[in-house]
Coordinates of C-alpha atoms in Angstrom, one line a residue:
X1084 CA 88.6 97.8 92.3
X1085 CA 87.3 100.7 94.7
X1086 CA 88.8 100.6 97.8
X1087 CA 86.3 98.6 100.6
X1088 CA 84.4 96.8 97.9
X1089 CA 85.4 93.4 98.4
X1090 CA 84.5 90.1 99.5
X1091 CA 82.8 90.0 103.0
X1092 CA 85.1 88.9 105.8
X1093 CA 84.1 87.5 109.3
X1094 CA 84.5 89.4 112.4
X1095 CA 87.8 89.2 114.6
X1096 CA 87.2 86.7 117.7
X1097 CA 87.8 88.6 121.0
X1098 CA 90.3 85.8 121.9
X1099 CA 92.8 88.6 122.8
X1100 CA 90.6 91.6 124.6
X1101 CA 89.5 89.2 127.8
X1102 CA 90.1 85.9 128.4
X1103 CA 93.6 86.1 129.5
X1104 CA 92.8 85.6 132.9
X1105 CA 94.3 82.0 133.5
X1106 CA 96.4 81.7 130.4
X1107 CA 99.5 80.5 131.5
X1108 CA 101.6 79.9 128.0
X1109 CA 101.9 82.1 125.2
X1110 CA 101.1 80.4 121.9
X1111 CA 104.1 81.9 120.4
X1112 CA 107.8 81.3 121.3
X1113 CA 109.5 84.5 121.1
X1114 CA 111.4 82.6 118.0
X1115 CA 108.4 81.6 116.0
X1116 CA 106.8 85.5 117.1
X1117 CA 109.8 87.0 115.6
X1118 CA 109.8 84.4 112.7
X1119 CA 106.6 85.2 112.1
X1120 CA 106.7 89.3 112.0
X1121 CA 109.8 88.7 109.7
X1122 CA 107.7 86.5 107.0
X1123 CA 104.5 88.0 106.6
X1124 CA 103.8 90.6 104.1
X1125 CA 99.9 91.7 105.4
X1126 CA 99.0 93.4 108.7
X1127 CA 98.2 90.7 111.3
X1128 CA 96.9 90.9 114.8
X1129 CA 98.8 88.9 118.0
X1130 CA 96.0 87.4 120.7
X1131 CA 97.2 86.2 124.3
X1132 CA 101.2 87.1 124.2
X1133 CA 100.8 90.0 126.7
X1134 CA 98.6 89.0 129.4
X1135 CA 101.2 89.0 132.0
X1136 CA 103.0 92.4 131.2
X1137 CA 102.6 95.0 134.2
X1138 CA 101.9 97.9 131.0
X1139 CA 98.2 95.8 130.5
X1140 CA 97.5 97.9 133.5
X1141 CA 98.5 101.2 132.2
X1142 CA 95.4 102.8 131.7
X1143 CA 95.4 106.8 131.3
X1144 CA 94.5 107.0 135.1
X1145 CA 97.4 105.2 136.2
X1146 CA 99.4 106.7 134.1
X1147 CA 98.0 110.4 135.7
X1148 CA 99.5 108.9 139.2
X1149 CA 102.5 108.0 137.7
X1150 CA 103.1 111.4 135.7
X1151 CA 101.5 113.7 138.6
X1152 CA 102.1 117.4 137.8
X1153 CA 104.1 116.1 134.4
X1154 CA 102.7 118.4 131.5
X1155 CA 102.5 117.2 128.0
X1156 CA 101.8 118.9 124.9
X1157 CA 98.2 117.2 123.4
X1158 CA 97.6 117.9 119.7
X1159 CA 94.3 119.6 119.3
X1160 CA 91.9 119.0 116.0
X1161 CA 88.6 119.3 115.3
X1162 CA 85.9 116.2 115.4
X1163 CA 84.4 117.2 112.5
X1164 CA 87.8 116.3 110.9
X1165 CA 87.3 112.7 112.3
X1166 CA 83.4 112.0 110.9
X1167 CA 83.6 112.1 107.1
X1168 CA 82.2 116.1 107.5
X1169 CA 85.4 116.7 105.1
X1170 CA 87.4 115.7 102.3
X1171 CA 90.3 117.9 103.4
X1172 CA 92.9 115.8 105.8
X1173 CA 93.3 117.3 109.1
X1174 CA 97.4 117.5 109.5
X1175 CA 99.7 118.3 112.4
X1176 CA 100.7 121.7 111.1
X1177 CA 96.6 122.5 111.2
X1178 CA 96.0 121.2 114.8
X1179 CA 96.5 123.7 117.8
X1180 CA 99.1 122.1 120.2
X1181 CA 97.7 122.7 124.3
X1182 CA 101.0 121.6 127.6
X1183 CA 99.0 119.7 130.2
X1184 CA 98.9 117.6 132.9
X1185 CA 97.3 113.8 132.3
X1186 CA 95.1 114.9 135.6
X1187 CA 94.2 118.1 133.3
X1188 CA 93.3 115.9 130.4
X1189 CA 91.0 113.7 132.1
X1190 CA 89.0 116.1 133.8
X1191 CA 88.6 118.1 130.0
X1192 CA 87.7 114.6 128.6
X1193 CA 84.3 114.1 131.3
X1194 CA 83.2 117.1 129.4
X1195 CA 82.2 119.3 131.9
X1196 CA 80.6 122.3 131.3
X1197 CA 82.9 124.9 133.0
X1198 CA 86.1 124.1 132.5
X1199 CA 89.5 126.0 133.5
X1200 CA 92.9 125.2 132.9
X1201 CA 94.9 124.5 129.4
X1202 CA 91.4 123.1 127.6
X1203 CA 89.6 126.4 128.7
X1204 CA 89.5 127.2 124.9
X1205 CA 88.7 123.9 123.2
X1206 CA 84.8 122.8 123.7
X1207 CA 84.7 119.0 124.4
X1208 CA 82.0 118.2 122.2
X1209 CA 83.7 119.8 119.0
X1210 CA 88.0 119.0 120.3
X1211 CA 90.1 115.9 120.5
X1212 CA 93.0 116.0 122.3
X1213 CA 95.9 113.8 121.7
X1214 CA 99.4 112.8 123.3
X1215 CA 101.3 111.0 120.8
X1216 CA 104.7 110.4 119.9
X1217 CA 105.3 110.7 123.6
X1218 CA 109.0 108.6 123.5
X1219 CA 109.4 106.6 127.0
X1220 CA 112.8 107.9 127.8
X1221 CA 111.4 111.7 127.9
X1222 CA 108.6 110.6 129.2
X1223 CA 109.7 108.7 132.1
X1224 CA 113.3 110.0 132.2
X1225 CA 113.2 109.5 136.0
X1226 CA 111.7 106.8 136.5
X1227 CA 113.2 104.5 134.4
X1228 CA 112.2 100.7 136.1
X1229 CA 109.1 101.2 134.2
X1230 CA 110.6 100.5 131.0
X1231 CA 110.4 96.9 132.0
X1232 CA 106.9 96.7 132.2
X1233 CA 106.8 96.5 128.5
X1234 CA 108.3 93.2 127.1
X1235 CA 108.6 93.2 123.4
X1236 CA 111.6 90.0 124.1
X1237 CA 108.5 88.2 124.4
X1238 CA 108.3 88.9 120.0
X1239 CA 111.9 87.8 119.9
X1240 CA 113.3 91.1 120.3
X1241 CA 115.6 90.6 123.4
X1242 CA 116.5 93.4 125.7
X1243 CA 114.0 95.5 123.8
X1244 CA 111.3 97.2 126.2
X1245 CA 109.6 100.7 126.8
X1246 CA 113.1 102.3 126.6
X1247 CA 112.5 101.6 122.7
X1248 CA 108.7 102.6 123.0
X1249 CA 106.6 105.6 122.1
X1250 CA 103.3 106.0 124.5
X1251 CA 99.8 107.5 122.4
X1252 CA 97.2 108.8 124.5
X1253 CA 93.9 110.3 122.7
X1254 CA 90.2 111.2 123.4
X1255 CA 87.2 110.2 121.4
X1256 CA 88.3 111.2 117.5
X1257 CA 92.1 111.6 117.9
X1258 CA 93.3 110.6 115.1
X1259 CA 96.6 110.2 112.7
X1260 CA 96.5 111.4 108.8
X1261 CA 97.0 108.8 106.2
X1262 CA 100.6 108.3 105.9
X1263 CA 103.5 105.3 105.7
X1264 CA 106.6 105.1 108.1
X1265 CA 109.7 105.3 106.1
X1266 CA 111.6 102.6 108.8
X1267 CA 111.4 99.1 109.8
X1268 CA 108.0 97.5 111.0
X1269 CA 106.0 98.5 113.8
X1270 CA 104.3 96.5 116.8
X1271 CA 101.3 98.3 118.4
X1272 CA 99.9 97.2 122.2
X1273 CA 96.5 98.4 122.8
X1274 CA 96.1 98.8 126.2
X1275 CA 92.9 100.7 126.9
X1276 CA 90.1 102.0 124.6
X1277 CA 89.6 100.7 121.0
X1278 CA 91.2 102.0 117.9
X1279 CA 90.4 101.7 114.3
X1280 CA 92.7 101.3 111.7
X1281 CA 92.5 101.6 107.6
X1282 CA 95.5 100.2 106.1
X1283 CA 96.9 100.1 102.3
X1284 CA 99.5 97.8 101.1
X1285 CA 102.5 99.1 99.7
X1286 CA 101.9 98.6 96.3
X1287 CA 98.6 100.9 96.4
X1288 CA 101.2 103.8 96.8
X1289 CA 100.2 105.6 93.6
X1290 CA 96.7 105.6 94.4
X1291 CA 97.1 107.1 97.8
X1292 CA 98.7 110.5 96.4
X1293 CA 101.5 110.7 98.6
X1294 CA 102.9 113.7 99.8
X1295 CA 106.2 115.1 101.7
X1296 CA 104.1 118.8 102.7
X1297 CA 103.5 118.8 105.7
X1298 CA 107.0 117.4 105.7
X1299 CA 108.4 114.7 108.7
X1300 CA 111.4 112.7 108.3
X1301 CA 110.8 109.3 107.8
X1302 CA 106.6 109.8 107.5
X1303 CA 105.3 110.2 103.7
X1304 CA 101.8 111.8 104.1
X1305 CA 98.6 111.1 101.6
X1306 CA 96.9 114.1 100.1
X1307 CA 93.4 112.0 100.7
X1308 CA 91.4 112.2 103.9
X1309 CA 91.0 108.2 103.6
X1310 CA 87.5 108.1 106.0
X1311 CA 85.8 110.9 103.2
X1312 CA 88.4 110.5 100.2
X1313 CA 87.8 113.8 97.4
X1314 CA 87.7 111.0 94.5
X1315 CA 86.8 114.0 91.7
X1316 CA 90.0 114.9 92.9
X1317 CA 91.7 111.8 93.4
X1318 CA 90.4 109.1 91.6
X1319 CA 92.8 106.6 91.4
X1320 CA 92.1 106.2 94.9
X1321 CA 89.2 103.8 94.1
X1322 CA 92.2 101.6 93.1
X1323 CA 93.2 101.3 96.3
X1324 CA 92.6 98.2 99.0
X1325 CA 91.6 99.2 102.2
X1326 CA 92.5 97.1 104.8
X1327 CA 90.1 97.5 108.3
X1328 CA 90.4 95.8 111.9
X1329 CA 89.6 97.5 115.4
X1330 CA 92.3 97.2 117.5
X1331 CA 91.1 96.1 121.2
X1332 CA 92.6 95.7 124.9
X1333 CA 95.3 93.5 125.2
X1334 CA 95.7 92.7 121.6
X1335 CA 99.3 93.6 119.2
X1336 CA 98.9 95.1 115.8
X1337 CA 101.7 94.4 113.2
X1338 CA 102.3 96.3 110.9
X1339 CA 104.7 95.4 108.0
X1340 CA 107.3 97.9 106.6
X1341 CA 105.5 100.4 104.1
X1342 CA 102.0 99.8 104.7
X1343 CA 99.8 103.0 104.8
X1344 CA 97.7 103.9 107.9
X1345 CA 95.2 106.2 109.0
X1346 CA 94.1 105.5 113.2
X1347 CA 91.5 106.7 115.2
X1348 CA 90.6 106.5 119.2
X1349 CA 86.7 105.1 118.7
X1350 CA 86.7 105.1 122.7
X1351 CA 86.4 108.0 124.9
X1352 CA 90.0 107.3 126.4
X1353 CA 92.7 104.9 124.5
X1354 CA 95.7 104.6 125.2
X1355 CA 98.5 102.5 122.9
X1356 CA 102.0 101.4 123.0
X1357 CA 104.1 101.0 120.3
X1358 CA 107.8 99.8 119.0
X1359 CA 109.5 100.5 115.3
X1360 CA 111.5 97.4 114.6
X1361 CA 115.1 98.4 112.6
X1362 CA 115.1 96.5 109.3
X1363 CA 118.1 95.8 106.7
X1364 CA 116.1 98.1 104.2
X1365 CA 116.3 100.8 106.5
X1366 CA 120.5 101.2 105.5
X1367 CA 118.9 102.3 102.1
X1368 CA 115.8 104.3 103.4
X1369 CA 117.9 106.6 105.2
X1370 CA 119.7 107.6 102.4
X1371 CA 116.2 108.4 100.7
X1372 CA 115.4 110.2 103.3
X1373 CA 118.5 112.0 103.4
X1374 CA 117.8 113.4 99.6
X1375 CA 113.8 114.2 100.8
X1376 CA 115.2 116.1 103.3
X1377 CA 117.5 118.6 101.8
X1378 CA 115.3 118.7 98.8
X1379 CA 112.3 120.0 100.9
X1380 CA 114.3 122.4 103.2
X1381 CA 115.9 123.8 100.6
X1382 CA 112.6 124.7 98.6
X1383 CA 110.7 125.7 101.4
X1384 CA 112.9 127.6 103.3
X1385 CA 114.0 129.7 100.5
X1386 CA 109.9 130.2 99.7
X1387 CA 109.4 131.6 102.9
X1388 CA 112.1 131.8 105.4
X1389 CA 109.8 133.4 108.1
X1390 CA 107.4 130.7 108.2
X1391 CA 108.3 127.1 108.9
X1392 CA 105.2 126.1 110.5
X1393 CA 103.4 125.8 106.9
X1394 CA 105.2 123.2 105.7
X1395 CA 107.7 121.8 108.8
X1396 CA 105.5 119.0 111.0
X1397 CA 105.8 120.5 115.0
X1398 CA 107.5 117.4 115.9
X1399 CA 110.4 117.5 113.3
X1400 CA 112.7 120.0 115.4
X1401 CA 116.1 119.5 114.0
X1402 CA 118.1 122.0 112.3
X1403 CA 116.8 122.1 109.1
X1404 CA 120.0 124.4 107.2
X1405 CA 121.7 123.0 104.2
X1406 CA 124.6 122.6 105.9
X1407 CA 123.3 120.0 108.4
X1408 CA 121.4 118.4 105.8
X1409 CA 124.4 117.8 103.9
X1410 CA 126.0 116.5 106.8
X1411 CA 122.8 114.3 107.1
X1412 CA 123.0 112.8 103.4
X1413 CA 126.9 111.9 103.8
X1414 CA 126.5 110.2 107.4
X1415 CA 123.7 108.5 105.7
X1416 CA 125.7 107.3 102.5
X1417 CA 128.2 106.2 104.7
X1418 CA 126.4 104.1 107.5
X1419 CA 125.1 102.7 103.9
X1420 CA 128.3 101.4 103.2
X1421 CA 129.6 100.5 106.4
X1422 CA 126.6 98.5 106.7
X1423 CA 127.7 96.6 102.9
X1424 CA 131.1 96.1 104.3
X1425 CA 130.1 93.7 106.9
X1426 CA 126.9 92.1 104.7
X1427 CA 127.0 89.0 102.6
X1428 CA 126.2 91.3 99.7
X1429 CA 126.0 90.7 95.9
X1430 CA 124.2 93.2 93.8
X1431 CA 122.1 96.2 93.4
X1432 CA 119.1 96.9 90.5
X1433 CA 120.2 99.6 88.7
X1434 CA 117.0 101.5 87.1
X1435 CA 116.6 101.6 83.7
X1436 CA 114.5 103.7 81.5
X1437 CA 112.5 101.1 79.7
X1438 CA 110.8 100.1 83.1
X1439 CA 113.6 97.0 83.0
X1440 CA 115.9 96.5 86.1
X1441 CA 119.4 95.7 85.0
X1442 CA 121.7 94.0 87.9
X1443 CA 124.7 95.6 88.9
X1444 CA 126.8 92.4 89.4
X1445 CA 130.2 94.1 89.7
X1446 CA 128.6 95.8 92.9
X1447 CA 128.8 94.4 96.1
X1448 CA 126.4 96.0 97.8
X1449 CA 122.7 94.5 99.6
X1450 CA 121.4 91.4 97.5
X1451 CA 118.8 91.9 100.0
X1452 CA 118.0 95.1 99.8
X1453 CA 114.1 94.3 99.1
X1454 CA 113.8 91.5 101.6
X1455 CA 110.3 92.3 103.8
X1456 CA 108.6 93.4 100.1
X1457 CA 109.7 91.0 98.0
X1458 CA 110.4 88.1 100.3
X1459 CA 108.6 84.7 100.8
X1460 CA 105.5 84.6 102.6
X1461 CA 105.7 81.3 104.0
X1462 CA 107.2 80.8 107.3
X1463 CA 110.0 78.3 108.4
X1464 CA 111.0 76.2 110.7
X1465 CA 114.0 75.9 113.2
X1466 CA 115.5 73.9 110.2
X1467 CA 114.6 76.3 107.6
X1468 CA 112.3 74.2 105.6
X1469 CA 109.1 75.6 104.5
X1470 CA 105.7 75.2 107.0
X1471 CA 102.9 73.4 105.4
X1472 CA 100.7 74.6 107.3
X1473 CA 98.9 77.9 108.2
X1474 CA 100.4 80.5 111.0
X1475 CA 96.7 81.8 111.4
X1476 CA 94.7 80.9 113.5
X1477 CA 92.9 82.0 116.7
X1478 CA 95.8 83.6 118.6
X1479 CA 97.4 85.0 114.8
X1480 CA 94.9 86.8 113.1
X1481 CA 95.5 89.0 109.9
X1482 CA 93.9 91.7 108.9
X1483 CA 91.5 91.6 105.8
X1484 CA 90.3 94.0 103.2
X1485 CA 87.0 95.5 104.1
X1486 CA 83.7 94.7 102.6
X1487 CA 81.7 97.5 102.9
X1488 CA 81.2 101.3 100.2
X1489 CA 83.3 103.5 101.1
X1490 CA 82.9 105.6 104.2
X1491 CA 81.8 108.8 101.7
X1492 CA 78.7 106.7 101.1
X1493 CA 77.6 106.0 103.9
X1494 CA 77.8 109.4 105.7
X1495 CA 81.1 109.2 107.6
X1496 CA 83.3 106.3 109.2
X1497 CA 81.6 106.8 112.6
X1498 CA 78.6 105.4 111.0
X1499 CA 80.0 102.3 110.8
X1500 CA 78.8 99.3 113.1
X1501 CA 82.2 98.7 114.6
X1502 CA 82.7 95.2 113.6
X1503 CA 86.2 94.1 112.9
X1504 CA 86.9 93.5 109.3
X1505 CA 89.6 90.0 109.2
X1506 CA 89.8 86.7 108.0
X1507 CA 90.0 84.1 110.8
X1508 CA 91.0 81.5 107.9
X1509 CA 93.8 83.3 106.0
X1510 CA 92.4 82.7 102.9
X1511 CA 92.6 85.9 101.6
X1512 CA 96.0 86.6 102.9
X1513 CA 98.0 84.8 99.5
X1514 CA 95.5 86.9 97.6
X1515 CA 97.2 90.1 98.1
X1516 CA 101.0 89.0 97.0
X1517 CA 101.8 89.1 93.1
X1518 CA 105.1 89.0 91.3
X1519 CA 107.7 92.1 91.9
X1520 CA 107.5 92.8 88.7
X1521 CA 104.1 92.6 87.9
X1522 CA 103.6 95.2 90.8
X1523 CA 106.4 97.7 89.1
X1524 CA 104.1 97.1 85.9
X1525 CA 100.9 98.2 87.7
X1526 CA 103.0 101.3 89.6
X1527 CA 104.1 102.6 86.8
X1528 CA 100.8 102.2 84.4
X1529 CA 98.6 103.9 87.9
X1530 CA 101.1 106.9 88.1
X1531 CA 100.6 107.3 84.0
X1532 CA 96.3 107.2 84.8
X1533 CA 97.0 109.4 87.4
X1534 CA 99.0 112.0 85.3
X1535 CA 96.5 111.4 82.9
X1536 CA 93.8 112.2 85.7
X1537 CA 95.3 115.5 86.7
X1538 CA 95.5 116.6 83.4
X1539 CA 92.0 116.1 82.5
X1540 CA 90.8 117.4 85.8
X1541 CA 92.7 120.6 85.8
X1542 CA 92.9 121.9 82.5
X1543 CA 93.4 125.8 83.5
X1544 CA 96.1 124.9 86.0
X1545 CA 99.2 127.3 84.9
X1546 CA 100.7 128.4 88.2
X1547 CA 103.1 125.3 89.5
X1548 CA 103.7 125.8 93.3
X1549 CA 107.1 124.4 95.3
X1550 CA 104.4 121.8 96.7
X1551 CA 103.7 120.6 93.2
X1552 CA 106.9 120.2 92.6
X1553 CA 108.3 118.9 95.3
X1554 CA 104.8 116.3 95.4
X1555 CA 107.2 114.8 92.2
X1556 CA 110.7 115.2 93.1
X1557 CA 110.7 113.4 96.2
X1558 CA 107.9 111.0 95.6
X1559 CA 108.8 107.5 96.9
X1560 CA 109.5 106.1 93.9
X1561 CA 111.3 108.8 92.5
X1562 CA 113.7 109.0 95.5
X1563 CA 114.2 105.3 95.7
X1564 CA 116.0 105.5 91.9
X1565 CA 117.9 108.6 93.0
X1566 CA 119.4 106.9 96.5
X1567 CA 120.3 103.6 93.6
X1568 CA 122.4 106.4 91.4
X1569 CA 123.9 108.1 94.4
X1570 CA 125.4 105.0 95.8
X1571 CA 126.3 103.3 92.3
X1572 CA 127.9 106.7 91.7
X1573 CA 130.0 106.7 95.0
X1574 CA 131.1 102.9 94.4
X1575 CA 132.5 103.0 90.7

């Protein structure tokens, strides 16, 4: 089914972007919040659970005051990138990077017509600028009380606050390419301006092309440009389910682990908060990640020593020799098994060839290795037996699959009317969850279309680059079965 043609969905309620004023209890515990972001399996939006946090008042102008004279490196891209005016996606190692001041960034952003400064050389009308990835303890390093303005305990995270927090801060058409997080699940405050976001569920993996070029540990890229997608090119992305909601004021986005995202400020000034929660899984993805990474240095670098910046992301600044990668892989096997020793493990899937999964009983290692994919979406109680009824409601809101043609239709996403594509009900949310192993049975028929695909599309292809190669050797699923070997082989 092509991606945004589905059933229509009613509009989010604004039950979180005002209305606060006055609320005096949450409608979550922090148990049942962090019972809740542990169960589900789709994208869900929070209402009223931060109205009393000092950071709803962190809007960029504050945040000037606070960060006087501070400079900050803003990503610089082009807003022709952000309208559907191409089907190429506009990556980091493509932006211009600019060091400035919030002040600086401000004035750039009123768009006045003589401006000096760092933004001298970047017209407002055609630029975004964008501060993300700004981590709170670089950040604020000196002024560290402001960590507690930022109270993710109130999720059932205790102790957790902005010292665990990333700050984004982005003009009109900032925006992030396509791509999953390899760690955990991820909680997003939106604290001023509005954001819109296109999610895909795992399981629509294959049709979203991923990618490791430009490469960033622990963030798997897709070749399409999701708001114009190139589907000559990439036609299994019609497959694929896109998932829509704006994200507004005083509302928090979760985000479960693997699902695909591509956000973008829709506001002149937005500015977002956001926390990765650690997951069991992640003892495995690191070892994956371990493998990606020394595959892709050692390809690249011996490519083109000279020249990094083509493939290397500008925020992945580790040493990227094959001598710290190895280091890397083995301190990631072994947290692996450190981790086993103190689990209540039983088995691993070993892969087989026939598409089968045979278990490993002999091996003691992470019976819950899948749990947040393949676990149960319905929620419990204090006495772990199962809830009849819903979760959703007006203060729990989860994000639906969009209704409308896709965005290369209808002349770019910006053409949109804004409305917020969810399903106050929760209807659709059971839709969404098959079988594991009918969703290995679809994987592995939509990566033998897309072979197929390829192969008819480009017929007079004979030159196979390291990107091509590495686009299969340390594609998600193929890395997954290669961490499985490496740690069956390491246990026997």
């Amino acid at each position: 089914m092509a991606a945004g043609s589905e059933a229509t969905t009613p509009v989010i309620l604004a039950a979180g972007a005002g209305g606060e004023e006055g609320e005096h209890v949450k409608p979550f515990t922090p148990e049942k919040a962090k019972e809740i972001i542990m169960s589900l399996q789709q994208p869900a939006i929070f209402c009223n659970m931060v109205f009393d946090w000092p950071a709803r008042h962190w809007n960029a102008k504050y945040l000037s005051e606070v960060l006087h004279g501070k400079r900050i490196r803003f990503r610089m891209g082009m807003k022709s990138m952000s309208t559907g005016m191409t089907i190429v996606p506009q990556f980091e190692t493509t932006c211009s990077y600019v060091e400035a001041t919030l002040e600086e960034f401000l004035t750039w952003n009123c768009d006045q017509s003589s401006i000096s400064g760092p933004f001298r050389d970047y017209d407002h009308s055609k630029f975004w600028a964008y501060a993300d990835y700004k981590y709170f303890v670089s950040l604020f390093e000196d002024k560290t009380d402001i960590f507690q303005d930022v109270k993710w305990s109130d999720f059932g995270f205790p102790g957790r606050n902005g010292q665990e927090s990333t700050l984004w801060i982005g003009s009109l058409g900032a925006h992030t390419p396509c791509h999953l997080d390899s760690y955990g699940c991820n909680l997003v405050f939106q604290v001023q301006g509005r954001k819109r976001w296109h999610l895909f569920p795992p399981e629509d993996t294959p049709f979203l092309y991923p990618t490791r070029i430009p490469y960033e540990e622990s963030s798997v890229f897709s070749k399409i440009n999701v708001v114009n997608p190139d589907l000559k090119r990439f036609p299994q992305f019609q497959k694929a389910q896109r998932h829509m909601v704006t994200l507004s004021p005083g509302q928090v986005l979760f985000v479960p682990r693997h699902w695909w995202h591509y956000v973008e400020s829709i506001d002149p000034v937005t500015v977002s908060i956001n926390s990765w929660i650690e997951l069991e899984e992640d003892h495995l993805a690191r070892v994956e990640e371990a493998i990606t990474r020394m595959l892709v240095c050692a390809l690249k670098t011996a490519e083109n020593p000279q020249n990094t910046r083509a493939w290397l992301n500008p925020t992945e600044v580790e040493e990227t020799s094959h001598a710290v990668n190895c280091c890397y892989l083995n301190a990631a096997v072994s947290a692996f098994f450190d981790r086993c020793r103190t689990s209540k493990v039983v088995e691993i899937q070993a892969p087989r060839t026939d598409g089968e999964c045979m278990k490993k009983e002999e091996l003691n290692v992470y019976s819950h290795m899948e749990v947040g994919q393949t676990g149960s979406q319905n929620l419990t109680t204090g006495t772990g037996k199962p809830e009849a009824a819903s979760p959703f409601g007006p203060d729990l809101v989860p994000v639906a699959q969009r209704s409308e043609e896709p965005p290369s239709e209808r002349g770019g996403i910006f053409g949109s009317d804004g409305k917020d594509f969810v399903d106050k009900d929760g209807e659709h949310f059971g839709k969404l969850h098959c079988a594991k192993r009918q969703q290995i049975m679809n994987s592995e028929k939509a990566i033998k279309e897309q072979i197929a695909s390829n192969a008819t599309t480009a017929p007079s292809q004979t030159f196979i680059s390291t990107d091509d190669l590495l686009d299969c050797l340390v594609n998600p699923q193929v890395t997954r079965i290669v961490a499985q070997l490496l740690i069956q082989g390491r246990s026997l």
